[in-house]
PDB file of C-alpha atoms in Angstrom:
ATOM      1  CA  MET A   1      77.810  92.702  87.806  1.00 49.00           C
ATOM      2  CA  ASN A   2      75.448  90.128  89.125  1.00 60.00           C
ATOM      3  CA  ARG A   3      76.459  87.274  91.371  1.00 68.00           C
ATOM      4  CA  SER A   4      75.797  84.739  88.625  1.00 85.00           C
ATOM      5  CA  ASN A   5      78.559  86.200  86.429  1.00 85.00           C
ATOM      6  CA  GLU A   6      80.953  86.283  89.376  1.00 88.00           C
ATOM      7  CA  ASP A   7      80.214  82.594  90.023  1.00 92.00           C
ATOM      8  CA  LYS A   8      80.776  81.766  86.341  1.00 93.00           C
ATOM      9  CA  ILE A   9      84.146  83.516  86.366  1.00 94.00           C
ATOM     10  CA  GLU A  10      85.203  81.557  89.444  1.00 95.00           C
ATOM     11  CA  GLN A  11      83.941  78.343  87.805  1.00 96.00           C
ATOM     12  CA  PHE A  12      85.991  79.222  84.721  1.00 97.00           C
ATOM     13  CA  TYR A  13      89.227  79.656  86.694  1.00 96.00           C
ATOM     14  CA  LYS A  14      88.622  76.454  88.667  1.00 97.00           C
ATOM     15  CA  LEU A  15      88.135  74.554  85.403  1.00 98.00           C
ATOM     16  CA  VAL A  16      91.328  76.056  83.961  1.00 97.00           C
ATOM     17  CA  GLU A  17      93.229  74.916  87.067  1.00 97.00           C
ATOM     18  CA  GLU A  18      91.679  71.424  86.920  1.00 97.00           C
ATOM     19  CA  ASN A  19      92.462  71.113  83.212  1.00 97.00           C
ATOM     20  CA  MET A  20      96.073  72.075  83.845  1.00 97.00           C
ATOM     21  CA  ASP A  21      96.297  69.685  86.799  1.00 96.00           C
ATOM     22  CA  ASN A  22      95.190  67.005  84.339  1.00 96.00           C
ATOM     23  CA  GLY A  23      98.096  67.790  81.998  1.00 96.00           C
ATOM     24  CA  MET A  24      96.707  70.403  79.615  1.00 96.00           C
ATOM     25  CA  VAL A  25      98.801  73.375  78.561  1.00 95.00           C
ATOM     26  CA  TYR A  26      97.338  76.672  79.726  1.00 95.00           C
ATOM     27  CA  ARG A  27      95.989  77.785  76.333  1.00 96.00           C
ATOM     28  CA  ASP A  28      94.038  74.551  75.816  1.00 97.00           C
ATOM     29  CA  ALA A  29      92.890  74.654  79.442  1.00 97.00           C
ATOM     30  CA  ILE A  30      91.578  78.209  78.980  1.00 97.00           C
ATOM     31  CA  GLU A  31      89.788  77.435  75.718  1.00 97.00           C
ATOM     32  CA  LEU A  32      88.152  74.258  77.064  1.00 98.00           C
ATOM     33  CA  ALA A  33      87.055  75.981  80.274  1.00 98.00           C
ATOM     34  CA  ALA A  34      85.597  78.910  78.309  1.00 97.00           C
ATOM     35  CA  VAL A  35      83.562  76.618  76.072  1.00 97.00           C
ATOM     36  CA  THR A  36      82.451  74.536  79.067  1.00 97.00           C
ATOM     37  CA  VAL A  37      81.199  77.535  81.052  1.00 96.00           C
ATOM     38  CA  GLY A  38      79.867  79.229  77.924  1.00 95.00           C
ATOM     39  CA  GLY A  39      77.959  82.441  77.458  1.00 92.00           C
ATOM     40  CA  LEU A  40      79.685  85.659  78.405  1.00 90.00           C
ATOM     41  CA  ILE A  41      82.840  83.809  79.483  1.00 94.00           C
ATOM     42  CA  THR A  42      83.304  82.378  75.988  1.00 95.00           C
ATOM     43  CA  ALA A  43      82.771  85.828  74.490  1.00 92.00           C
ATOM     44  CA  LYS A  44      85.295  87.525  76.795  1.00 93.00           C
ATOM     45  CA  VAL A  45      87.937  84.844  76.264  1.00 95.00           C
ATOM     46  CA  SER A  46      87.409  85.147  72.490  1.00 95.00           C
ATOM     47  CA  GLN A  47      87.884  88.919  72.714  1.00 93.00           C
ATOM     48  CA  ALA A  48      91.082  88.469  74.705  1.00 95.00           C
ATOM     49  CA  MET A  49      92.422  85.884  72.259  1.00 96.00           C
ATOM     50  CA  ALA A  50      91.695  88.180  69.306  1.00 95.00           C
ATOM     51  CA  LYS A  51      93.433  91.118  70.989  1.00 95.00           C
ATOM     52  CA  TYR A  52      96.421  88.934  71.878  1.00 96.00           C
ATOM     53  CA  GLN A  53      96.698  87.819  68.225  1.00 96.00           C
ATOM     54  CA  GLU A  54      96.527  91.440  67.098  1.00 95.00           C
ATOM     55  CA  ALA A  55      99.227  92.475  69.594  1.00 95.00           C
ATOM     56  CA  ILE A  56     101.694  89.848  68.394  1.00 96.00           C
ATOM     57  CA  HIS A  57     100.959  89.990  64.634  1.00 95.00           C
ATOM     58  CA  PRO A  58     103.909  91.826  63.064  1.00 94.00           C
ATOM     59  CA  GLN A  59     101.686  93.442  60.417  1.00 95.00           C
ATOM     60  CA  SER A  60      99.182  94.940  62.873  1.00 93.00           C
ATOM     61  CA  HIS A  61      99.268  98.555  63.930  1.00 92.00           C
ATOM     62  CA  LEU A  62      99.007  97.522  67.583  1.00 93.00           C
ATOM     63  CA  SER A  63     102.122  95.339  67.432  1.00 93.00           C
ATOM     64  CA  GLN A  64     104.142  98.352  66.266  1.00 93.00           C
ATOM     65  CA  GLU A  65     103.173 100.479  69.264  1.00 92.00           C
ATOM     66  CA  GLU A  66     105.589 100.973  72.144  1.00 91.00           C
ATOM     67  CA  ASP A  67     102.924 100.703  74.851  1.00 91.00           C
ATOM     68  CA  LYS A  68     100.948  97.922  73.179  1.00 93.00           C
ATOM     69  CA  ASP A  69      99.626  96.304  76.372  1.00 95.00           C
ATOM     70  CA  THR A  70      98.000  99.503  77.639  1.00 90.00           C
ATOM     71  CA  LEU A  71      96.650 100.218  74.162  1.00 90.00           C
ATOM     72  CA  ALA A  72      95.292  96.679  73.936  1.00 92.00           C
ATOM     73  CA  LEU A  73      93.406  97.152  77.222  1.00 90.00           C
ATOM     74  CA  LEU A  74      92.173 100.570  76.122  1.00 85.00           C
ATOM     75  CA  SER A  75      90.929  99.251  72.803  1.00 84.00           C
ATOM     76  CA  MET A  76      89.195  96.311  74.488  1.00 82.00           C
ATOM     77  CA  GLY A  77      87.500  98.867  76.737  1.00 73.00           C
ATOM     78  CA  VAL A  78      86.133 100.578  73.652  1.00 58.00           C
ATOM     79  CA  LEU A  79      84.867  97.259  72.322  1.00 54.00           C
ATOM     80  CA  TRP A  80      83.324  96.158  75.603  1.00 50.00           C
ATOM     81  CA  ASP A  81      81.669  99.337  76.749  1.00 48.00           C
ATOM     82  CA  ASN A  82      81.005 100.996  73.405  1.00 46.00           C
ATOM     83  CA  LYS A  83      82.640 104.111  74.831  1.00 47.00           C
ATOM     84  CA  TYR A  84      86.138 105.327  75.383  1.00 47.00           C
ATOM     85  CA  PHE A  85      87.839 103.764  78.366  1.00 47.00           C
ATOM     86  CA  ASN A  86      89.118 106.138  80.986  1.00 49.00           C
ATOM     87  CA  PRO A  87      91.510 105.090  83.720  1.00 48.00           C
ATOM     88  CA  ILE A  88      89.332 104.065  86.621  1.00 45.00           C
ATOM     89  CA  GLU A  89      89.254 105.804  89.941  1.00 43.00           C
ATOM     90  CA  PRO A  90      90.045 103.602  92.970  1.00 40.00           C
ATOM     91  CA  ASP A  91      86.420 103.687  94.147  1.00 38.00           C
ATOM     92  CA  VAL A  92      84.938 102.820  90.755  1.00 43.00           C
ATOM     93  CA  SER A  93      85.011  99.251  89.557  1.00 48.00           C
ATOM     94  CA  ILE A  94      84.944  97.902  86.050  1.00 56.00           C
ATOM     95  CA  PRO A  95      82.947  94.798  85.301  1.00 74.00           C
ATOM     96  CA  LEU A  96      84.718  91.663  86.440  1.00 81.00           C
ATOM     97  CA  GLU A  97      84.100  90.156  83.006  1.00 83.00           C
ATOM     98  CA  ASN A  98      86.372  92.802  81.474  1.00 85.00           C
ATOM     99  CA  THR A  99      89.062  92.073  84.043  1.00 90.00           C
ATOM    100  CA  LEU A 100      88.804  88.393  83.070  1.00 93.00           C
ATOM    101  CA  ALA A 101      89.492  89.228  79.431  1.00 93.00           C
ATOM    102  CA  GLU A 102      92.357  91.547  80.349  1.00 94.00           C
ATOM    103  CA  SER A 103      93.909  88.766  82.455  1.00 96.00           C
ATOM    104  CA  ILE A 104      93.582  86.263  79.624  1.00 97.00           C
ATOM    105  CA  TYR A 105      95.293  88.754  77.302  1.00 97.00           C
ATOM    106  CA  PHE A 106      98.339  88.930  79.606  1.00 98.00           C
ATOM    107  CA  ILE A 107      98.391  85.158  80.129  1.00 97.00           C
ATOM    108  CA  MET A 108      98.341  84.512  76.389  1.00 97.00           C
ATOM    109  CA  LYS A 109     100.835  87.234  75.517  1.00 97.00           C
ATOM    110  CA  TYR A 110     103.518  86.327  78.056  1.00 97.00           C
ATOM    111  CA  GLY A 111     102.785  82.711  79.017  1.00 95.00           C
ATOM    112  CA  ARG A 112     105.105  81.084  76.488  1.00 93.00           C
ATOM    113  CA  GLU A 113     108.072  83.285  77.269  1.00 94.00           C
ATOM    114  CA  GLU A 114     110.825  82.214  79.608  1.00 95.00           C
ATOM    115  CA  ASP A 115     109.816  83.499  83.055  1.00 96.00           C
ATOM    116  CA  GLY A 116     106.376  84.204  81.573  1.00 96.00           C
ATOM    117  CA  LEU A 117     104.637  84.521  84.935  1.00 97.00           C
ATOM    118  CA  ASN A 118     106.906  87.347  86.080  1.00 97.00           C
ATOM    119  CA  LYS A 119     106.816  89.044  82.663  1.00 97.00           C
ATOM    120  CA  ALA A 120     102.999  88.924  82.646  1.00 98.00           C
ATOM    121  CA  LEU A 121     102.811  90.287  86.191  1.00 98.00           C
ATOM    122  CA  GLU A 122     105.261  93.075  85.350  1.00 97.00           C
ATOM    123  CA  ALA A 123     103.379  94.043  82.173  1.00 97.00           C
ATOM    124  CA  ASN A 124     100.119  93.996  84.121  1.00 96.00           C
ATOM    125  CA  ALA A 125     101.587  96.238  86.829  1.00 96.00           C
ATOM    126  CA  ASN A 126     102.562  98.793  84.187  1.00 94.00           C
ATOM    127  CA  THR A 127      99.011  99.260  82.914  1.00 92.00           C
ATOM    128  CA  ILE A 128      95.752 100.739  84.133  1.00 83.00           C
ATOM    129  CA  GLY A 129      92.676  99.113  85.610  1.00 84.00           C
ATOM    130  CA  ASP A 130      92.326  96.469  88.301  1.00 88.00           C
ATOM    131  CA  VAL A 131      95.974  95.431  88.446  1.00 93.00           C
ATOM    132  CA  ALA A 132      95.557  93.419  91.671  1.00 94.00           C
ATOM    133  CA  LEU A 133      92.642  91.328  90.431  1.00 93.00           C
ATOM    134  CA  ARG A 134      94.349  90.654  87.107  1.00 95.00           C
ATOM    135  CA  ALA A 135      97.552  89.659  88.941  1.00 97.00           C
ATOM    136  CA  GLU A 136      95.576  87.143  90.983  1.00 96.00           C
ATOM    137  CA  ALA A 137      94.143  85.564  87.819  1.00 96.00           C
ATOM    138  CA  ILE A 138      97.532  85.560  86.062  1.00 97.00           C
ATOM    139  CA  GLN A 139      99.071  83.845  89.093  1.00 97.00           C
ATOM    140  CA  ARG A 140      96.309  81.219  89.171  1.00 95.00           C
ATOM    141  CA  VAL A 141      97.004  80.171  85.596  1.00 96.00           C
ATOM    142  CA  LEU A 142     100.677  80.831  84.909  1.00 96.00           C
ATOM    143  CA  GLY A 143     101.653  79.863  88.431  1.00 94.00           C
ATOM    144  CA  LYS A 144     100.601  76.326  87.459  1.00 83.00           C
ATOM    145  CA  ALA A 145     102.214  76.342  84.012  1.00 75.00           C
TER     146      ALA A 145
END
């Protein structure tokens, strides 16, 4: 990933935090920040929102699965990389943009629940990928909610 995308992701999270500091609920803060930063950030947030909706929709196949969070991340990996996602080795990194979308998925899925921050962090810890980086993003947003 190039430095420009890394800067845009950081800009996105700063805007989310500012929006929430100004009284917005996290979902609105995320959507406004995504549109403000634009480009790839908007696309990744849209993907995460779509996957979140699929995971909670009672009629979807994904919502019926026992390990729906891992399957959601795996299926987003297929969409993002146009190949099957394999659990990453510790020395191999996935694009930070994908980690952003995965974080947004957990924030959206667990944010409204009682003790949502801890539930999101626990669900994140039980999946594959960059758990630590996702946890940091989840904490930044739901820690303010």
